[in-house]
Amino acid sequence: MHCVFFLFTLFYLLCLRQMLKGYVTHSVVKPNSALYAVKKKKKKIPKLINITVSSDNEIGTKGEIKKVKLSHAFNYIIPQKLGYRSTIEELVEKEKNENTLRYIDEIKASFIWAYMKKLNDFIIPFQFGKDEKFCVTQDNIVDYLLCRGLIRENDDVYDKMKSKKIKLSDFGTYPIKYTFLNNININVTVKIFKK
């Protein structure tokens, strides 16, 4: 009888322990909030396609390659025969042309940087008598720089300096600023003084 009582008590304690675990826990479980939350709409990324324009129209000029939405291309542009789908050869040719132009601009910029190192804050002196009438123009400035080998003829810097209209007829100091591509500036000072 003692054994049965002992086994019954042990069995009761084990069951009680199991029941307590099921009802009393220390971890708090959050309710499933996905049912009540509003889902965020995913931003649709428009699918683009390259179209070559077949004639001059509102899309672009003939032969120009444009990126347009896929739906716009197949619903409007291609049926209206305003353009056609670009071929791989056309895309490669366009990329080559863009790269070539970019390299040419980089080379021009490097030449202008070299000139900027030589000519920036350069002082060009001109000397005239007190009663002498004079007029210093861009031709005089360009000739001065050419004679000293600071610039070359038929160059971007030469053309830019030649094209700027300058007429100086008084004594004094005149700062001149030349602006080139990529906002590269060359500052030259012209000093006209008396003998």
Backbone as JSON, one array per atom type, in Angstrom:
{
  "sequence": "MHCVFFLFTLFYLLCLRQMLKGYVTHSVVKPNSALYAVKKKKKKIPKLINITVSSDNEIGTKGEIKKVKLSHAFNYIIPQKLGYRSTIEELVEKEKNENTLRYIDEIKASFIWAYMKKLNDFIIPFQFGKDEKFCVTQDNIVDYLLCRGLIRENDDVYDKMKSKKIKLSDFGTYPIKYTFLNNININVTVKIFKK",
  "N": [[0.81, -1.16, 0.0], [1.93, 1.14, 0.74], [3.66, 1.45, -1.38], [1.99, 1.94, -3.56], [0.82, 4.34, -2.82], [3.09, 5.92, -2.77], [3.94, 5.74, -5.47], [1.7, 6.84, -6.69], [1.78, 9.48, -5.72], [4.23, 10.32, -6.78], [3.64, 10.12, -9.51], [1.59, 12.02, -9.69], [3.0, 14.38, -9.06], [4.74, 14.53, -11.24], [2.92, 14.83, -13.35], [1.72, 17.22, -12.59], [3.86, 18.92, -12.84], [4.21, 18.85, -15.61], [1.82, 20.01, -16.42], [2.05, 22.58, -15.36], [4.12, 23.62, -16.86], [2.92, 23.89, -19.32], [1.03, 25.91, -18.91], [2.14, 28.03, -17.42], [4.57, 30.12, -18.34], [7.7, 31.77, -18.9], [8.42, 33.1, -21.15], [7.23, 35.51, -23.45], [4.91, 35.43, -25.94], [4.44, 37.01, -28.98], [1.48, 38.17, -30.56], [0.31, 37.13, -33.78], [1.01, 39.53, -35.87], [1.0, 40.01, -38.52], [-1.37, 39.56, -39.76], [-2.93, 41.77, -39.29], [-1.45, 43.96, -40.08], [-0.65, 46.39, -42.59], [0.49, 45.61, -45.72], [3.49, 46.72, -47.26], [3.68, 48.3, -50.37], [5.53, 47.09, -53.04], [8.0, 48.84, -54.81], [7.67, 49.28, -58.16], [9.99, 48.53, -60.57], [10.59, 50.02, -63.55], [10.72, 48.28, -66.62], [13.12, 48.66, -69.04], [13.92, 49.3, -72.48], [16.07, 49.37, -75.31], [15.64, 51.5, -78.01], [15.95, 52.24, -81.42], [15.56, 55.17, -83.14], [13.62, 55.62, -86.01], [12.92, 57.72, -87.71], [12.91, 61.35, -87.83], [11.19, 62.58, -85.13], [8.88, 63.12, -82.35], [10.15, 61.59, -80.46], [12.89, 61.49, -80.93], [15.87, 62.14, -82.92], [16.68, 60.8, -86.2], [18.24, 57.64, -86.14], [19.13, 57.85, -83.56], [19.66, 56.4, -80.35], [17.46, 55.43, -77.89], [16.39, 54.94, -74.49], [13.5, 53.43, -73.49], [10.32, 52.72, -71.87], [9.28, 49.34, -71.68], [6.59, 48.66, -72.24], [5.69, 50.99, -73.51], [7.27, 50.95, -75.77], [6.48, 48.59, -77.17], [3.73, 48.96, -77.41], [3.3, 51.41, -78.62], [5.55, 52.77, -79.99], [6.88, 50.86, -81.74], [4.64, 49.63, -83.19], [3.67, 51.96, -84.5], [5.72, 52.45, -86.15], [7.73, 54.24, -85.5], [10.14, 53.69, -84.49], [12.58, 51.07, -83.94], [13.59, 47.98, -82.37], [16.76, 48.12, -80.9], [19.78, 46.77, -82.21], [22.42, 44.53, -81.17], [24.84, 45.22, -82.34], [24.46, 47.94, -82.93], [24.24, 49.0, -80.35], [26.79, 48.42, -79.35], [28.34, 49.98, -81.06], [27.42, 52.54, -80.36], [28.34, 52.66, -77.71], [31.11, 52.54, -78.15], [31.51, 54.98, -79.51], [30.77, 56.8, -77.48], [32.74, 56.23, -75.55], [35.04, 56.93, -76.99], [34.65, 59.7, -77.36], [34.71, 60.46, -74.67], [37.36, 59.81, -73.99], [38.74, 61.57, -75.67], [37.95, 64.03, -74.55], [39.16, 63.74, -72.03], [41.87, 63.73, -72.74], [42.11, 66.31, -73.86], [41.55, 67.79, -71.56], [43.77, 67.09, -70.0], [45.86, 68.3, -71.45], [45.11, 70.98, -71.18], [45.36, 71.24, -68.42], [48.13, 71.03, -68.22], [48.89, 73.38, -69.55], [47.72, 75.16, -67.78], [49.32, 74.88, -65.52], [51.65, 76.07, -66.46], [50.84, 78.67, -67.27], [49.12, 79.86, -65.37], [48.51, 82.6, -63.29], [50.45, 84.07, -64.61], [52.46, 86.81, -65.58], [52.22, 89.27, -67.98], [54.2, 91.6, -69.36], [53.99, 94.92, -70.69], [55.49, 97.73, -72.15], [55.37, 101.18, -72.54], [55.86, 104.54, -73.81], [55.3, 107.74, -72.09], [53.75, 109.69, -73.5], [52.96, 108.24, -75.63], [50.6, 106.74, -77.81], [48.72, 103.82, -77.47], [47.47, 100.45, -77.95], [46.66, 97.53, -76.57], [45.91, 94.34, -77.62], [44.19, 91.14, -77.93], [45.7, 89.83, -79.82], [48.31, 90.79, -79.43], [48.85, 89.72, -76.9], [48.69, 86.95, -77.39], [50.75, 86.7, -79.3], [52.95, 87.37, -77.69], [52.97, 85.19, -75.89], [53.32, 83.08, -77.71], [55.86, 83.65, -78.83], [57.53, 83.14, -76.68], [57.23, 80.47, -76.35], [55.22, 79.41, -74.76], [52.65, 78.73, -75.45], [51.1, 76.83, -78.13], [50.54, 77.13, -81.66], [47.33, 76.82, -83.27], [45.92, 75.34, -81.31], [43.76, 74.33, -78.56], [43.95, 76.12, -76.41], [45.25, 78.26, -77.62], [43.32, 78.97, -79.56], [41.2, 79.74, -77.88], [42.31, 81.92, -76.49], [42.77, 83.59, -78.62], [40.22, 84.11, -79.5], [39.0, 85.64, -77.52], [37.99, 88.89, -76.99], [39.95, 91.64, -76.45], [40.86, 94.89, -75.49], [43.1, 97.11, -74.49], [43.94, 100.26, -73.4], [45.02, 101.92, -71.51], [47.37, 102.68, -68.86], [48.31, 100.27, -66.38], [47.26, 97.44, -64.33], [45.84, 94.47, -65.46], [43.76, 91.85, -64.86], [43.11, 88.82, -66.54], [40.82, 86.33, -67.34], [40.57, 83.08, -68.49], [38.31, 80.62, -69.39], [37.96, 77.15, -69.62], [36.93, 73.85, -70.82], [35.29, 71.73, -68.42], [35.36, 73.54, -66.35], [37.95, 74.64, -66.01], [40.19, 77.09, -65.22], [42.33, 79.65, -66.42], [44.32, 82.12, -65.27], [45.62, 85.13, -66.27], [47.77, 87.9, -66.04], [47.97, 91.14, -67.26], [50.32, 93.63, -67.48], [50.68, 96.98, -67.96], [52.98, 99.44, -68.28], [54.75, 102.59, -67.78], [57.64, 103.92, -69.53]],
  "CA": [[0.0, 0.0, 0.0], [2.86, 2.26, 0.75], [4.23, 1.59, -2.74], [0.99, 2.53, -4.44], [0.72, 5.73, -2.42], [4.32, 6.57, -3.19], [3.9, 5.85, -6.94], [0.63, 7.77, -7.03], [2.29, 10.82, -5.42], [5.26, 10.62, -7.78], [2.96, 10.31, -10.78], [0.87, 13.28, -9.56], [3.98, 15.47, -9.15], [5.21, 14.62, -12.63], [1.84, 15.39, -14.17], [1.56, 18.61, -12.19], [4.98, 19.65, -13.44], [3.91, 18.96, -17.04], [0.7, 20.94, -16.56], [2.54, 23.92, -15.08], [4.92, 24.07, -18.0], [2.02, 24.26, -20.4], [0.25, 27.09, -18.61], [2.94, 29.12, -16.87], [5.88, 30.23, -18.99], [8.32, 33.08, -18.73], [8.59, 33.76, -22.45], [5.99, 36.11, -23.93], [4.76, 35.22, -27.38], [3.69, 38.1, -29.6], [0.44, 37.67, -31.46], [0.66, 37.21, -35.19], [0.59, 40.86, -36.29], [0.98, 40.09, -39.98], [-2.75, 39.54, -40.22], [-3.53, 43.07, -39.14], [-0.6, 45.0, -40.63], [-0.81, 46.68, -44.01], [1.72, 45.28, -46.43], [4.04, 47.79, -48.07], [3.69, 47.99, -51.79], [6.87, 47.1, -53.61], [8.16, 49.8, -55.88], [7.9, 48.59, -59.42], [11.08, 49.06, -61.37], [10.15, 49.89, -64.94], [11.61, 47.56, -67.52], [13.49, 49.54, -70.14], [14.41, 48.66, -73.69], [16.73, 50.31, -76.22], [14.94, 51.68, -79.28], [16.59, 53.11, -82.4], [14.54, 56.0, -83.77], [13.73, 55.41, -87.45], [12.79, 58.99, -88.41], [12.82, 62.49, -86.92], [9.85, 62.72, -84.56], [8.9, 63.63, -80.97], [11.0, 60.73, -79.62], [14.28, 61.89, -81.14], [16.28, 62.26, -84.32], [16.89, 59.53, -86.88], [19.46, 56.93, -85.77], [19.42, 58.03, -82.13], [19.25, 55.26, -79.53], [16.8, 55.91, -76.67], [15.85, 53.94, -73.56], [12.09, 53.69, -73.2], [9.65, 51.63, -71.16], [8.96, 48.19, -72.53], [5.2, 48.75, -72.69], [5.6, 52.11, -74.45], [7.92, 50.54, -77.01], [5.71, 47.59, -77.91], [2.35, 49.38, -77.63], [3.19, 52.66, -79.37], [6.65, 53.13, -80.89], [7.11, 49.85, -82.79], [3.49, 49.55, -84.11], [3.56, 53.18, -85.29], [6.95, 52.47, -86.96], [8.55, 55.4, -85.13], [11.45, 53.16, -84.14], [12.68, 49.61, -83.87], [14.44, 47.51, -81.28], [18.17, 48.26, -81.24], [20.56, 45.53, -82.29], [23.63, 44.51, -80.34], [25.88, 45.96, -83.06], [24.2, 49.37, -82.74], [24.57, 49.35, -78.96], [28.25, 48.39, -79.23], [28.84, 51.16, -81.79], [27.11, 53.71, -79.53], [29.26, 52.66, -76.56], [32.45, 52.9, -78.65], [31.52, 56.42, -79.77], [30.77, 57.51, -76.2], [34.06, 56.06, -74.94], [36.0, 57.72, -77.77], [34.46, 61.11, -77.01], [35.16, 60.66, -73.3], [38.82, 59.8, -74.0], [39.18, 62.83, -76.28], [37.78, 65.08, -73.54], [40.18, 63.56, -70.99], [43.16, 64.16, -73.3], [42.07, 67.77, -73.93], [41.65, 68.31, -70.19], [45.15, 66.94, -69.52], [46.65, 69.35, -72.1], [44.76, 72.27, -70.58], [45.98, 71.26, -67.08], [49.56, 71.33, -68.42], [48.97, 74.82, -69.83], [47.37, 75.89, -66.58], [50.5, 74.91, -64.64], [52.61, 77.03, -67.01], [50.34, 80.03, -67.5], [48.31, 80.42, -64.3], [49.14, 83.73, -62.58], [51.57, 84.55, -65.4], [52.39, 88.26, -65.79], [52.68, 89.69, -69.31], [54.5, 93.04, -69.26], [54.09, 95.78, -71.88], [56.07, 99.01, -71.73], [55.15, 102.24, -73.53], [56.23, 105.88, -73.37], [54.22, 108.49, -71.46], [52.89, 110.36, -74.47], [52.72, 107.31, -76.73], [49.27, 106.14, -77.86], [48.86, 102.38, -77.67], [46.29, 99.6, -77.76], [47.06, 96.13, -76.42], [44.78, 93.47, -77.96], [44.43, 89.71, -77.72], [46.77, 89.41, -80.73], [49.59, 91.09, -78.76], [49.03, 88.76, -75.79], [48.95, 85.64, -78.0], [52.09, 86.76, -79.89], [53.91, 87.33, -76.59], [53.04, 83.82, -75.38], [53.87, 82.24, -78.77], [57.31, 83.92, -78.96], [58.24, 82.54, -75.55], [56.99, 79.03, -76.37], [54.31, 79.01, -73.69], [51.5, 78.08, -76.1], [51.33, 76.41, -79.51], [49.53, 77.58, -82.61], [46.27, 75.87, -83.62], [45.63, 74.52, -80.14], [42.55, 74.82, -77.89], [44.29, 77.3, -75.61], [45.53, 79.31, -78.61], [42.03, 79.41, -80.13], [40.42, 80.42, -76.84], [42.92, 83.23, -76.24], [42.61, 84.39, -79.84], [38.81, 84.48, -79.66], [38.56, 86.6, -76.5], [38.23, 90.26, -77.45], [40.58, 92.47, -75.42], [41.43, 96.15, -75.94], [43.59, 97.85, -73.33], [44.59, 101.48, -73.88], [45.49, 102.7, -70.36], [48.39, 102.05, -68.03], [47.76, 99.61, -65.2], [47.3, 95.98, -64.25], [44.56, 93.92, -65.9], [43.65, 90.39, -64.78], [42.29, 88.22, -67.6], [40.47, 84.96, -66.97], [40.14, 82.21, -69.59], [37.63, 79.43, -68.87], [37.96, 76.04, -70.58], [36.0, 72.79, -70.45], [35.35, 71.21, -67.04], [35.59, 74.69, -65.46], [39.37, 74.88, -65.77], [40.44, 78.51, -65.44], [43.71, 80.13, -66.48], [44.35, 83.55, -64.97], [46.81, 85.8, -66.78], [47.76, 89.32, -65.69], [48.66, 92.02, -68.22], [50.77, 94.87, -66.83], [51.12, 98.01, -68.9], [53.59, 100.5, -67.48], [55.46, 103.65, -68.51], [59.11, 103.81, -69.59]],
  "C": [[0.87, 1.25, 0.0], [3.42, 2.5, -0.65], [3.24, 2.28, -3.66], [0.85, 4.01, -4.12], [1.93, 6.52, -2.91], [4.33, 6.77, -4.72], [2.83, 6.85, -7.38], [1.08, 9.21, -6.8], [3.34, 11.24, -6.45], [4.62, 10.92, -9.14], [2.22, 11.66, -10.78], [1.82, 14.47, -9.7], [4.51, 15.64, -10.57], [4.14, 15.23, -13.54], [1.62, 16.86, -13.86], [2.65, 19.48, -12.82], [4.73, 19.86, -14.93], [2.8, 20.0, -17.26], [1.14, 22.37, -16.31], [3.36, 24.47, -16.24], [4.03, 24.54, -19.13], [1.32, 25.57, -20.15], [1.07, 28.26, -18.12], [4.31, 29.09, -17.55], [6.4, 31.64, -18.8], [8.48, 33.81, -20.06], [7.23, 34.25, -22.94], [5.96, 35.96, -25.44], [3.91, 36.35, -27.93], [2.6, 37.5, -30.48], [0.88, 37.88, -32.91], [0.12, 38.53, -35.74], [0.53, 41.01, -37.8], [-0.44, 40.09, -40.51], [-3.37, 40.92, -40.21], [-2.72, 44.19, -39.78], [-0.88, 45.18, -42.12], [0.52, 46.4, -44.69], [2.17, 46.47, -47.26], [4.05, 47.36, -49.53], [5.13, 48.07, -52.29], [6.9, 48.1, -54.76], [8.46, 49.05, -57.16], [9.01, 49.29, -60.18], [10.68, 48.9, -62.83], [11.2, 49.17, -65.78], [11.86, 48.45, -68.73], [14.05, 48.74, -71.3], [15.05, 49.74, -74.56], [16.01, 50.31, -77.56], [15.78, 52.6, -80.16], [15.49, 53.85, -83.14], [14.72, 55.91, -85.28], [13.56, 56.69, -88.27], [12.69, 60.11, -87.38], [11.38, 62.64, -86.44], [9.99, 63.2, -83.12], [9.79, 62.8, -80.05], [12.46, 61.15, -79.72], [14.58, 62.02, -82.62], [16.6, 60.89, -84.89], [18.24, 58.93, -86.48], [19.83, 57.03, -84.31], [18.89, 56.83, -81.35], [18.71, 55.8, -78.2], [16.39, 54.72, -75.81], [14.42, 54.35, -73.24], [11.5, 52.51, -72.44], [9.24, 50.56, -72.16], [7.54, 48.29, -73.09], [5.02, 49.86, -73.72], [6.18, 51.72, -75.81], [7.01, 49.61, -77.82], [4.26, 47.99, -78.17], [2.23, 50.61, -78.53], [4.29, 52.83, -80.42], [6.8, 52.14, -82.04], [5.88, 49.71, -83.7], [3.32, 50.78, -85.0], [4.75, 53.36, -86.24], [7.75, 53.76, -86.75], [9.96, 54.97, -84.78], [11.41, 51.65, -84.13], [13.64, 49.25, -82.76], [15.9, 47.54, -81.72], [18.86, 46.91, -81.26], [21.79, 45.64, -81.42], [24.73, 45.32, -81.0], [25.7, 47.47, -82.89], [24.57, 49.81, -81.33], [26.08, 49.37, -78.74], [28.86, 49.61, -79.9], [28.6, 52.43, -80.98], [28.08, 53.8, -78.35], [30.67, 53.03, -76.99], [32.55, 54.4, -78.9], [31.56, 57.22, -78.48], [32.13, 57.42, -75.52], [35.1, 56.89, -75.66], [35.88, 59.19, -77.42], [34.94, 61.4, -75.59], [36.69, 60.71, -73.23], [39.38, 61.08, -74.61], [39.06, 63.97, -75.28], [38.82, 64.96, -72.43], [41.55, 64.02, -71.49], [43.21, 65.69, -73.39], [42.23, 68.38, -72.54], [43.07, 68.19, -69.66], [46.07, 67.99, -70.15], [46.37, 70.71, -71.47], [45.33, 72.37, -69.17], [47.47, 71.58, -67.2], [49.75, 72.81, -68.71], [48.67, 75.63, -68.58], [48.55, 75.97, -65.61], [51.52, 75.93, -65.12], [52.11, 78.47, -66.94], [49.57, 80.65, -66.33], [49.11, 81.44, -63.5], [50.4, 84.21, -63.29], [51.38, 86.04, -65.66], [53.0, 88.58, -67.15], [52.93, 91.19, -69.25], [54.51, 93.71, -70.65], [54.56, 97.14, -71.4], [55.91, 100.01, -72.88], [55.6, 103.57, -72.94], [55.02, 106.62, -72.82], [53.24, 109.07, -72.47], [52.51, 109.46, -75.64], [51.3, 106.76, -76.66], [49.44, 104.66, -78.2], [47.52, 101.69, -77.48], [46.77, 98.15, -77.73], [45.81, 95.27, -76.67], [45.14, 92.02, -77.67], [45.54, 89.2, -78.64], [48.14, 89.66, -80.11], [49.88, 90.08, -77.65], [49.38, 87.38, -76.34], [50.35, 85.61, -78.61], [53.17, 86.69, -78.81], [54.09, 85.9, -76.08], [53.61, 82.85, -76.42], [55.38, 82.41, -78.89], [58.11, 83.26, -77.84], [57.98, 81.04, -75.44], [56.06, 78.53, -75.28], [53.02, 78.37, -74.22], [51.9, 77.71, -77.51], [50.21, 76.93, -80.4], [48.55, 76.45, -82.92], [46.01, 74.85, -82.51], [44.37, 75.08, -79.48], [42.82, 76.09, -77.1], [44.54, 78.49, -76.52], [44.21, 79.86, -79.17], [41.2, 80.18, -79.12], [40.98, 81.81, -76.56], [42.74, 84.15, -77.43], [41.17, 84.89, -79.96], [38.32, 85.51, -78.65], [38.96, 88.01, -76.93], [38.74, 91.11, -76.28], [41.12, 93.73, -76.09], [41.81, 96.95, -74.7], [44.36, 99.06, -73.83], [45.06, 102.38, -72.75], [46.57, 101.93, -69.63], [47.73, 101.39, -66.83], [47.91, 98.1, -65.28], [45.9, 95.45, -64.55], [44.57, 92.4, -65.76], [42.7, 89.88, -65.87], [42.07, 86.76, -67.24], [39.96, 84.22, -68.21], [39.53, 80.95, -68.98], [37.55, 78.38, -69.97], [36.98, 74.99, -70.11], [36.3, 72.27, -69.05], [35.72, 72.3, -66.04], [37.05, 74.86, -65.07], [39.64, 76.33, -66.15], [41.93, 78.79, -65.48], [43.65, 81.64, -66.29], [45.68, 84.13, -65.41], [46.67, 87.28, -66.42], [48.57, 90.09, -66.72], [49.0, 93.3, -67.48], [51.28, 95.81, -67.91], [51.69, 99.15, -68.06], [54.41, 101.43, -68.36], [56.95, 103.39, -68.5], [59.74, 104.74, -68.6]]
}
